[in-house]
Tab-separated table of C-alpha atoms in Angstrom:
chain	number	residue	atom	x	y	z
A	246	MET	CA	18.174	-37.280	-15.431
A	247	GLY	CA	17.915	-40.564	-17.350
A	248	GLY	CA	20.274	-43.130	-16.808
A	249	ARG	CA	21.046	-46.954	-16.326
A	250	VAL	CA	20.184	-48.306	-12.502
A	251	ARG	CA	21.643	-51.247	-11.171
A	252	GLY	CA	18.679	-53.451	-9.473
A	253	PRO	CA	15.389	-52.291	-9.528
A	254	GLY	CA	14.817	-51.220	-5.293
A	255	ALA	CA	18.087	-48.911	-5.721
A	256	GLY	CA	16.063	-45.628	-6.077
A	257	THR	CA	13.407	-46.660	-3.383
A	258	ALA	CA	16.273	-47.857	-1.419
A	259	LEU	CA	18.040	-44.322	-1.898
A	260	LEU	CA	14.710	-42.419	-1.443
A	261	ARG	CA	13.842	-43.937	1.886
A	262	ALA	CA	17.787	-43.240	2.835
A	263	LEU	CA	16.733	-39.470	1.855
A	264	THR	CA	13.803	-39.096	3.912
A	265	ARG	CA	15.505	-40.817	7.169
A	266	ILE	CA	18.226	-38.800	7.209
A	267	ALA	CA	16.081	-35.394	6.198
A	268	GLU	CA	14.295	-36.176	9.471
A	269	THR	CA	16.571	-37.305	12.000
A	270	ARG	CA	19.834	-35.908	11.126
A	271	PRO	CA	19.916	-32.261	12.405
A	272	GLU	CA	22.905	-31.227	9.901
A	273	PRO	CA	21.627	-33.275	6.940
A	274	LEU	CA	23.499	-31.833	3.910
A	275	GLN	CA	26.552	-33.949	4.323
A	276	PRO	CA	24.825	-37.226	5.148
A	277	LEU	CA	22.439	-36.826	2.189
A	278	LEU	CA	25.414	-35.739	-0.511
A	279	ASP	CA	27.012	-38.944	0.994
A	280	ALA	CA	23.964	-40.973	0.397
A	281	VAL	CA	23.882	-39.922	-3.543
A	282	VAL	CA	27.276	-40.410	-3.724
A	283	ASP	CA	27.090	-44.061	-2.321
A	284	HIS	CA	23.942	-44.620	-4.667
A	285	LEU	CA	25.740	-43.293	-7.455
A	286	ALA	CA	28.682	-45.919	-7.052
A	287	ALA	CA	26.815	-48.860	-6.255
A	288	THR	CA	24.452	-48.332	-9.433
A	289	THR	CA	26.459	-46.439	-11.897
A	290	GLY	CA	29.899	-47.099	-11.517
A	291	PRO	CA	32.827	-46.340	-8.816
A	292	GLY	CA	34.236	-43.428	-11.170
A	293	CYS	CA	31.257	-41.257	-10.715
A	294	GLY	CA	30.825	-38.661	-8.091
A	295	ALA	CA	28.923	-35.868	-7.374
A	296	VAL	CA	28.741	-32.247	-5.625
A	297	VAL	CA	26.876	-29.291	-4.320
A	298	LEU	CA	27.672	-25.985	-5.218
A	299	VAL	CA	26.207	-22.825	-3.360
A	300	ALA	CA	24.634	-20.882	-6.024
A	301	ALA	CA	26.316	-17.591	-5.440
A	302	GLY	CA	29.128	-18.990	-3.905
A	303	PRO	CA	33.301	-19.288	-5.049
A	304	ALA	CA	33.312	-23.153	-3.379
A	305	ALA	CA	31.904	-26.902	-3.036
A	306	VAL	CA	29.676	-26.519	0.410
A	307	PRO	CA	30.482	-29.057	1.235
A	308	ALA	CA	33.352	-31.430	-0.650
A	309	ALA	CA	32.128	-35.165	0.585
A	310	ALA	CA	31.897	-35.989	-3.162
A	311	ALA	CA	34.629	-38.636	-4.217
A	312	GLY	CA	34.694	-39.576	-7.776
A	313	SER	CA	36.205	-38.745	-11.232
A	314	THR	CA	35.410	-35.135	-12.300
A	315	ALA	CA	36.581	-36.349	-15.883
A	316	GLY	CA	33.956	-36.318	-18.824
A	317	ASP	CA	31.053	-34.117	-18.916
A	318	ALA	CA	29.587	-32.913	-15.568
A	319	VAL	CA	25.785	-32.403	-15.436
A	320	GLU	CA	24.159	-29.932	-13.374
A	321	GLU	CA	20.751	-29.483	-11.725
A	322	PRO	CA	19.182	-27.036	-10.001
A	323	LEU	CA	18.538	-26.917	-6.377
A	324	ARG	CA	15.363	-24.598	-5.747
A	325	HIS	CA	13.956	-23.798	-2.345
A	326	ALA	CA	10.320	-22.202	-2.488
A	327	GLY	CA	11.202	-20.888	-6.365
A	328	VAL	CA	14.728	-19.801	-5.454
A	329	LEU	CA	17.884	-21.081	-6.628
A	330	VAL	CA	20.377	-22.419	-3.466
A	331	GLY	CA	22.607	-24.452	-5.239
A	332	VAL	CA	23.639	-26.558	-7.848
A	333	LEU	CA	23.931	-30.453	-8.054
A	334	ARG	CA	26.886	-31.462	-10.316
A	335	LEU	CA	27.379	-34.940	-11.383
A	336	HIS	CA	30.610	-36.554	-12.631
A	337	GLY	CA	31.812	-39.090	-14.553
A	338	GLY	CA	28.673	-39.933	-16.356
A	339	ALA	CA	26.569	-40.371	-12.868
A	340	ARG	CA	22.932	-40.452	-13.719
A	341	LEU	CA	19.739	-40.631	-11.880
A	342	PRO	CA	16.289	-41.852	-12.912
A	343	ALA	CA	14.015	-38.440	-13.342
A	344	PRO	CA	11.650	-39.301	-10.076
A	345	VAL	CA	15.002	-39.930	-7.851
A	346	ALA	CA	16.813	-37.100	-9.155
A	347	ALA	CA	13.597	-35.018	-8.311
A	348	ALA	CA	13.708	-36.542	-4.372
A	349	VAL	CA	17.710	-35.533	-4.183
A	350	ARG	CA	16.769	-32.011	-5.652
A	351	HIS	CA	14.115	-31.506	-3.208
A	352	HIS	CA	15.844	-32.953	0.015
A	353	LEU	CA	18.961	-31.507	-0.962
A	354	ALA	CA	17.780	-28.033	-1.576
A	355	ALA	CA	16.484	-27.893	1.777
A	356	ALA	CA	19.239	-28.864	3.433
A	357	LEU	CA	21.463	-26.310	1.670
A	358	ARG	CA	18.689	-23.536	2.493
A	359	GLU	CA	18.720	-24.474	6.124
A	360	ARG	CA	22.419	-24.703	6.115
A	361	CYS	CA	22.579	-21.211	4.505
A	362	VAL	CA	20.025	-19.771	7.191
A	363	GLN	CA	22.134	-21.547	10.127
A	364	GLU	CA	25.352	-19.836	8.460
A	365	GLN	CA	23.395	-16.685	8.161
A	366	LEU	CA	22.140	-16.933	11.571
A	367	ARG	CA	25.780	-17.445	13.116
A	368	ARG	CA	27.781	-14.887	11.669
A	369	SER	CA	24.739	-12.412	12.334
A	370	ALA	CA	24.918	-13.263	15.842
A	371	LEU	CA	29.151	-13.274	15.482
A	372	VAL	CA	28.771	-9.147	13.800
A	373	SER	CA	26.476	-8.443	17.197
A	374	SER	CA	28.385	-10.042	19.683
A	375	ARG	CA	31.940	-8.916	18.207
A	376	LEU	CA	30.536	-5.218	17.853
A	377	PHE	CA	29.538	-5.194	21.146
A	378	GLU	CA	32.998	-6.353	22.777
A	379	LEU	CA	35.404	-4.540	20.523
A	380	ALA	CA	32.986	-1.325	20.697
A	381	SER	CA	33.049	-1.617	24.524
A	382	ARG	CA	36.603	-1.069	24.610
A	383	ALA	CA	36.932	1.606	21.959
A	384	VAL	CA	38.588	4.608	23.864
A	385	ASP	CA	37.840	6.985	21.152
A	386	LEU	CA	36.025	7.183	17.406
A	387	ALA	CA	39.008	5.840	15.492
A	388	ALA	CA	39.017	2.576	17.976
A	389	ALA	CA	35.529	2.198	17.367
A	390	ALA	CA	35.987	2.442	13.443
A	391	LEU	CA	38.940	-0.048	13.785
A	392	ALA	CA	36.678	-2.349	15.528
A	393	VAL	CA	33.804	-2.159	12.857
A	394	ALA	CA	36.212	-2.643	10.274
A	395	GLU	CA	37.856	-5.901	11.612
A	396	VAL	CA	34.677	-7.383	12.591
A	397	ALA	CA	33.377	-6.730	8.722
A	398	ALA	CA	36.733	-8.613	7.847
A	399	GLU	CA	35.637	-11.757	10.497
A	400	ALA	CA	31.925	-11.610	9.278
A	401	LEU	CA	32.673	-11.277	5.821
A	402	SER	CA	35.843	-13.304	6.104
A	403	ALA	CA	37.768	-11.038	3.886
A	404	SER	CA	41.586	-10.695	3.406
A	405	THR	CA	41.710	-6.573	3.915
A	406	ALA	CA	39.446	-4.578	5.676
A	407	ALA	CA	39.282	-0.991	6.119
A	408	ILE	CA	36.688	2.101	7.027
A	409	TYR	CA	36.724	5.670	5.939
A	410	LEU	CA	34.705	8.235	8.059
A	411	VAL	CA	33.314	11.699	6.966
A	412	GLY	CA	32.867	15.416	8.379
A	413	PRO	CA	31.250	18.327	6.875
A	414	GLY	CA	31.259	18.673	3.221
A	415	THR	CA	32.187	14.633	3.092
A	416	VAL	CA	35.869	15.348	3.751
A	417	MET	CA	37.499	12.401	5.215
A	418	THR	CA	38.446	12.836	8.795
A	419	HIS	CA	39.275	8.750	9.571
A	420	ALA	CA	41.076	6.309	7.331
A	421	LEU	CA	41.843	2.837	9.221
A	422	GLY	CA	42.785	-0.447	7.937
A	423	VAL	CA	42.901	-3.490	9.550
A	424	ARG	CA	44.923	-6.755	8.223
A	425	LEU	CA	47.424	-4.109	6.422
A	426	PRO	CA	51.141	-3.714	6.152
A	427	ALA	CA	51.993	-0.639	7.721
A	428	GLU	CA	53.603	1.088	4.765
A	429	GLN	CA	49.812	0.206	3.119
A	430	GLN	CA	48.106	2.113	6.327
A	431	GLU	CA	49.942	5.038	6.099
A	432	ARG	CA	49.825	5.390	2.374
A	433	LEU	CA	45.646	4.881	3.118
A	434	ALA	CA	46.162	8.131	5.778
A	435	ARG	CA	48.103	9.764	3.706
A	436	THR	CA	46.319	9.936	0.204
A	437	MET	CA	42.562	9.285	1.855
A	438	LEU	CA	42.877	12.405	4.600
A	439	GLY	CA	41.324	15.517	3.886
A	440	ARG	CA	39.563	14.064	0.435
A	441	ARG	CA	35.773	14.811	-0.141
A	442	ALA	CA	34.129	10.922	-0.194
A	443	ALA	CA	31.638	12.826	-2.674
A	444	ASP	CA	33.932	12.635	-5.105
A	445	SER	CA	34.375	8.810	-5.485
A	446	PRO	CA	31.710	6.762	-7.677
A	447	ALA	CA	31.840	4.448	-5.022
A	448	TRP	CA	30.160	6.998	-2.474
A	449	ALA	CA	27.692	7.969	-5.471
A	450	ARG	CA	26.369	4.185	-5.506
A	451	LEU	CA	26.159	3.877	-1.659
A	452	GLN	CA	23.599	7.248	-1.696
A	453	ALA	CA	22.019	5.797	-4.630
A	454	ALA	CA	21.093	2.154	-3.614
A	455	TYR	CA	21.328	2.111	0.311
A	456	ASP	CA	22.369	-0.949	0.390
A	457	PRO	CA	25.830	-2.190	0.827
A	458	ASP	CA	27.564	-2.033	-2.603
A	459	VAL	CA	28.792	-5.810	-3.842
A	460	VAL	CA	31.369	-5.850	-5.966
A	461	GLU	CA	32.959	-9.430	-7.560
A	462	ASP	CA	35.393	-7.865	-10.333
A	463	ALA	CA	36.542	-3.975	-8.998
A	464	THR	CA	37.888	-3.837	-13.098
A	465	THR	CA	34.163	-3.283	-13.902
A	466	MET	CA	33.321	-0.725	-11.787
A	467	PRO	CA	34.171	3.370	-12.070
A	468	VAL	CA	36.478	3.551	-8.936
A	469	ARG	CA	38.377	6.899	-8.172
A	470	PRO	CA	41.928	7.142	-9.210
A	471	GLY	CA	44.151	6.765	-5.939
A	472	GLY	CA	40.990	5.942	-3.652
A	473	PHE	CA	40.360	3.446	-1.184
A	474	VAL	CA	40.031	0.316	-3.891
A	475	GLN	CA	43.250	1.072	-5.744
A	476	THR	CA	45.100	1.976	-2.707
A	477	LEU	CA	43.712	-1.765	-0.913
A	478	GLY	CA	44.552	-3.060	-4.013
A	479	LEU	CA	41.301	-4.363	-4.197
A	480	ARG	CA	39.951	-6.870	-6.380
A	481	SER	CA	36.596	-8.085	-4.942
A	482	PHE	CA	34.709	-6.148	-2.229
A	483	VAL	CA	31.842	-5.073	-0.300
A	484	SER	CA	31.162	-1.205	0.745
A	485	VAL	CA	28.982	-1.182	3.990
A	486	PRO	CA	27.360	1.848	3.932
A	487	LEU	CA	27.323	3.838	7.675
A	488	ARG	CA	24.324	5.871	7.967
A	489	ALA	CA	23.342	8.128	10.911
A	490	ALA	CA	20.097	10.456	11.101
A	491	ASP	CA	21.489	12.700	8.828
A	492	GLY	CA	23.019	10.893	6.370
A	493	LEU	CA	26.045	8.997	4.918
A	494	VAL	CA	28.850	9.276	7.716
A	495	GLY	CA	31.574	6.928	6.162
A	496	ALA	CA	31.765	3.103	5.123
A	497	ALA	CA	33.689	0.066	6.153
A	498	VAL	CA	35.347	-1.673	2.892
A	499	CYS	CA	36.566	-5.522	3.104
A	500	GLY	CA	37.211	-7.684	0.033
A	501	GLU	CA	40.021	-9.806	-1.431
A	502	THR	CA	43.427	-8.388	-2.961
A	503	GLN	CA	44.492	-11.956	-4.549
A	504	ARG	CA	41.338	-12.960	-6.286
A	505	HIS	CA	37.718	-11.999	-7.623
A	506	ARG	CA	34.959	-13.392	-5.478
A	507	THR	CA	31.758	-14.267	-5.668
A	508	TRP	CA	29.883	-12.993	-2.751
A	509	THR	CA	27.182	-15.100	-1.327
A	510	ALA	CA	23.585	-14.577	-0.304
A	511	VAL	CA	24.804	-15.336	3.180
A	512	ASP	CA	27.370	-12.654	2.603
A	513	ARG	CA	25.140	-9.638	1.253
A	514	GLU	CA	22.870	-10.344	4.392
A	515	VAL	CA	25.639	-10.527	7.049
A	516	ALA	CA	26.850	-6.753	5.000
A	517	ARG	CA	23.067	-5.719	5.268
A	518	ARG	CA	23.306	-6.562	9.198
A	519	LEU	CA	26.509	-4.657	9.414
A	520	ALA	CA	24.516	-1.679	7.868
A	521	GLU	CA	22.485	-1.657	10.545
A	522	GLN	CA	24.287	-2.082	13.490
A	523	ALA	CA	27.863	-0.605	12.734
A	524	PRO	CA	26.435	2.839	12.526
A	525	VAL	CA	24.889	2.577	16.231
A	526	VAL	CA	29.121	1.860	17.063
A	527	ILE	CA	30.228	4.735	15.441
A	528	GLU	CA	27.263	7.224	16.574
A	529	ASN	CA	27.826	6.014	20.115
A	530	ALA	CA	31.823	6.813	20.076
A	531	ARG	CA	31.007	10.145	18.472
A	532	LEU	CA	28.498	11.131	21.411
A	533	ARG	CA	31.362	9.584	24.070
A	534	GLU	CA	33.523	11.549	22.101
A	535	ALA	CA	31.559	15.000	22.357
A	536	GLU	CA	30.928	14.115	25.855
A	537	ARG	CA	34.564	14.057	26.956
A	538	GLU	CA	35.181	17.069	25.047
A	539	HIS	CA	32.378	19.160	26.178
A	540	ALA	CA	33.520	18.078	29.460
A	541	ARG	CA	37.499	19.118	29.367
A	542	GLU	CA	36.098	22.521	28.183
A	543	MET	CA	34.003	22.856	30.910
A	544	GLU	CA	36.925	22.071	33.364
A	545	HIS	CA	39.466	24.166	31.429
A	546	ARG	CA	36.331	27.083	31.683
A	547	ALA	CA	36.402	26.547	35.382
A	548	PHE	CA	40.406	26.739	36.027
A	549	HIS	CA	41.119	29.223	33.254
A	550	ASP	CA	40.835	32.952	32.608
A	551	ALA	CA	38.970	33.409	29.505
A	552	LEU	CA	40.680	36.550	28.841
A	553	THR	CA	44.196	35.335	28.842
A	554	GLY	CA	44.007	31.669	28.800
A	555	LEU	CA	45.951	31.467	31.964
A	556	PRO	CA	44.776	29.153	34.588
A	557	ASN	CA	42.544	31.062	37.148
A	558	ARG	CA	42.652	31.635	40.812
A	559	SER	CA	40.952	28.102	41.499
A	560	ALA	CA	44.031	26.560	39.284
A	561	LEU	CA	46.672	28.591	41.264
A	562	LEU	CA	45.215	27.599	44.744
A	563	ARG	CA	45.523	23.690	43.402
A	564	ALA	CA	48.814	23.999	42.227
A	565	LEU	CA	50.024	25.296	45.431
A	566	GLY	CA	48.239	22.724	47.667
A	567	GLU	CA	49.695	20.119	45.036
A	568	ALA	CA	53.574	21.565	45.281
A	569	LEU	CA	52.831	21.940	49.500
A	570	ASP	CA	51.989	18.222	49.420
A	571	GLY	CA	55.225	17.461	47.902
A	572	PRO	CA	58.800	16.705	49.470
A	573	GLY	CA	60.495	19.975	47.977
A	574	ALA	CA	60.605	23.861	48.405
A	575	VAL	CA	57.651	25.998	46.814
A	576	ALA	CA	57.993	29.351	45.549
A	577	LEU	CA	55.111	31.780	44.814
A	578	LEU	CA	55.649	34.782	42.748
A	579	LEU	CA	52.715	37.493	42.910
A	580	VAL	CA	53.165	40.195	40.326
A	581	ASP	CA	51.137	43.470	40.009
A	582	LEU	CA	50.991	45.759	36.412
A	583	ASP	CA	52.041	49.582	37.100
A	584	GLY	CA	50.367	51.583	35.562
A	585	PHE	CA	47.527	49.526	34.006
A	586	LYS	CA	44.568	51.690	35.244
A	587	GLN	CA	46.116	54.521	33.265
A	588	VAL	CA	46.120	52.315	30.283
A	589	ASN	CA	42.476	51.888	30.501
A	590	ASP	CA	41.882	55.534	31.239
A	591	THR	CA	43.579	56.609	28.494
A	592	LEU	CA	43.453	54.139	25.493
A	593	GLY	CA	40.346	52.118	26.611
A	594	HIS	CA	39.077	48.745	28.627
A	595	HIS	CA	39.576	47.202	24.714
A	596	ALA	CA	43.976	48.554	25.210
A	597	GLY	CA	43.765	47.389	28.699
A	598	ASP	CA	42.714	43.768	28.058
A	599	GLU	CA	45.152	43.580	24.829
A	600	LEU	CA	47.928	44.407	27.152
A	601	LEU	CA	47.025	41.842	29.985
A	602	ARG	CA	46.773	39.624	26.788
A	603	LEU	CA	50.465	40.461	26.198
A	604	ALA	CA	51.924	40.575	29.595
A	605	ALA	CA	50.414	36.783	30.187
A	606	GLN	CA	52.470	36.005	27.249
A	607	ARG	CA	55.277	37.217	28.777
A	608	LEU	CA	54.436	35.341	31.797
A	609	ARG	CA	54.023	32.051	29.981
A	610	ASP	CA	57.366	32.441	28.547
A	611	ALA	CA	59.207	33.605	31.439
A	612	ALA	CA	57.831	30.184	33.169
A	613	PRO	CA	60.243	27.601	33.383
A	614	PRO	CA	59.066	24.173	33.005
A	615	GLY	CA	56.786	23.020	35.674
A	616	ALA	CA	55.967	26.382	36.679
A	617	THR	CA	52.276	27.334	36.612
A	618	PRO	CA	51.360	30.919	35.519
A	619	ALA	CA	48.061	32.451	36.548
A	620	ARG	CA	46.298	35.450	36.703
A	621	LEU	CA	44.387	36.028	40.016
A	622	GLY	CA	42.126	38.835	38.700
A	623	GLY	CA	42.250	42.298	37.099
A	624	ASP	CA	46.009	43.399	36.789
A	625	GLU	CA	47.404	40.683	39.313
A	626	LEU	CA	49.257	37.564	38.006
A	627	ALA	CA	51.358	35.028	39.878
A	628	LEU	CA	53.774	32.264	39.161
A	629	VAL	CA	54.579	28.640	41.209
A	630	LEU	CA	57.242	27.141	41.125
A	631	PRO	CA	57.464	23.947	42.741
A	632	GLY	CA	60.761	22.788	43.933
A	633	ALA	CA	62.153	26.181	43.884
A	634	GLY	CA	64.365	28.344	46.569
A	635	ALA	CA	64.456	31.770	47.193
A	636	GLY	CA	67.810	32.318	45.535
A	637	GLU	CA	66.038	30.659	42.131
A	638	ALA	CA	62.538	32.301	42.933
A	639	LEU	CA	64.393	35.983	42.873
A	640	ALA	CA	66.332	35.129	39.657
A	641	VAL	CA	63.159	34.339	38.070
A	642	ALA	CA	61.341	37.128	39.179
A	643	ARG	CA	64.568	40.003	38.161
A	644	ALA	CA	63.954	38.171	34.765
A	645	LEU	CA	60.356	38.328	34.369
A	646	HIS	CA	59.957	42.043	36.035
A	647	GLY	CA	62.751	42.981	33.151
A	648	ARG	CA	60.673	41.360	30.433
A	649	LEU	CA	57.295	42.723	32.035
A	650	GLY	CA	59.215	46.619	31.977
A	651	GLU	CA	59.954	46.310	28.308
A	652	PRO	CA	57.225	48.541	25.454
A	653	TYR	CA	54.457	46.830	24.433
A	654	ASP	CA	52.751	47.147	21.179
A	655	VAL	CA	48.877	47.984	21.708
A	656	ASP	CA	46.461	48.739	18.476
A	657	GLY	CA	49.894	50.404	17.171
A	658	ALA	CA	50.896	52.540	20.160
A	659	SER	CA	54.002	51.947	22.103
A	660	VAL	CA	52.701	51.539	25.608
A	661	LEU	CA	55.315	51.323	28.831
A	662	THR	CA	54.369	49.899	31.658
A	663	GLY	CA	56.068	48.342	34.829
A	664	ALA	CA	55.614	45.777	37.267
A	665	SER	CA	55.294	44.920	40.808
A	666	VAL	CA	57.068	41.426	41.907
A	667	GLY	CA	56.804	39.871	45.073
A	668	VAL	CA	58.274	36.550	46.163
A	669	ALA	CA	57.411	33.822	49.039
A	670	THR	CA	58.617	30.673	49.873
A	671	ALA	CA	57.712	27.543	51.754
A	672	PRO	CA	59.220	26.204	54.248
A	673	GLY	CA	60.421	29.618	55.255
A	674	ARG	CA	58.109	32.984	55.575
A	675	ALA	CA	54.762	29.896	55.269
A	676	ARG	CA	53.666	26.747	54.969
A	677	ASP	CA	50.166	26.584	54.029
A	678	VAL	CA	48.235	28.280	50.960
A	679	THR	CA	47.051	30.923	52.558
A	680	GLY	CA	50.708	31.791	54.448
A	681	LEU	CA	51.960	31.942	50.930
A	682	LEU	CA	49.324	33.828	49.402
A	683	ARG	CA	49.495	36.707	52.367
A	684	ALA	CA	53.240	36.565	52.548
A	685	ALA	CA	53.896	36.881	48.709
A	686	ASP	CA	51.358	39.894	48.429
A	687	GLU	CA	52.856	41.795	51.602
A	688	ALA	CA	56.274	41.162	49.609
A	689	MET	CA	54.710	42.500	46.271
A	690	TYR	CA	52.861	45.503	47.921
A	691	ARG	CA	56.408	46.754	49.464
A	692	ALA	CA	58.030	46.643	45.950
A	693	LYS	CA	55.422	48.732	45.018
A	694	ARG	CA	55.815	51.511	47.657
A	695	GLU	CA	59.865	50.907	46.983
A	696	ARG	CA	59.954	50.766	43.667
A	697	THR	CA	63.305	48.667	43.824
A	698	GLY	CA	62.330	45.643	41.812
A	699	PRO	CA	61.256	42.345	42.797
A	700	ARG	CA	61.038	41.783	46.628
A	701	ALA	CA	61.401	38.852	48.452
A	702	ALA	CA	59.279	38.038	51.751
A	703	GLY	CA	60.495	39.397	55.061
A	704	THR	CA	63.494	41.273	53.656
């Protein structure tokens, strides 16, 4: 950089000022640039200006330099350890002597590099803290996925972000967005769910490159028609891979819909940090969801009959106890299938099992809302009717008796069997679980002996 300088000591004064600022100011970039602008105004003219541009960024950092932008601009590369970190742009015919220009480049490059490092640390810390904060509140996998998308949007200052997760065969099981209108979110789910992510060029790029896929102009990259990029309307985007131990499980995609964007070196490092930490959030959520599902399955097995799917004896006792603790009446129906042993003996145990499943379904169909149908064991079924008095219970028992007496289609054979139904109510013949079971059992055996239809305890 050659040029005219007013006063032989002007350059020396600027060098001293730059050194002092670099040594004493914790964030020297802005003061350094201010010193250069003041020097240009004093030595070249008030119409001159200067601005520092991040090497891979879309905007000036910072924008302190006032002055005319008219005329040809002169740009000087700012390199730190051989790496281009920015550009010093001089406007309005501004010039600096070569020795001064070298010192200016050195100090600005060092300050700009420090600014980038601090920005990277700040945004990386944001990724860690926000992921932990949001993921700790996530109640399921979908909520954890939304947390990852939200953090990606924040950390990369993106206008739009979404995430998709895949299952076997890379079929998309989740497609969720943040900062999206409701209709666009619905379209995203409608067009993405059930599709194979492996059919997308973006997925192939993530598989091949491992690092985040950074795209500044979406029109230059192959994308799947009707895929994520087109559905979101992205013009520039970053696709962050979510890798588990067995490979890609999805990706977080964020970017801009209104403009093309140049992604900075800091953006790229933050995207890598997301790629490192976000999969942990997703996998932890998967594990928690699997554990909850396992717990639900174990509880279901503990309280349900494996053959019929009805609640078992333990579930029946629990339902009876809860109903008796309530304020209203409680009725219990006990059912014994007549002729069940004959079906087992003549048609085989497989036919007996099928008969039990069919009878259980008829019991479910006859159960009014709020009732608990159950299988006690063998060919004994039961029905708990909270809030039902004797009259209502007998009406349900008669309907059930009639339904269970209709023919069954068992492996192509018509099987006709009956049922004995006993009814007990509380308060009345009993006041606790044991008494209610005993009273209903006695009524059921009386109905079996007399074959006169459902019998109520004490009648």
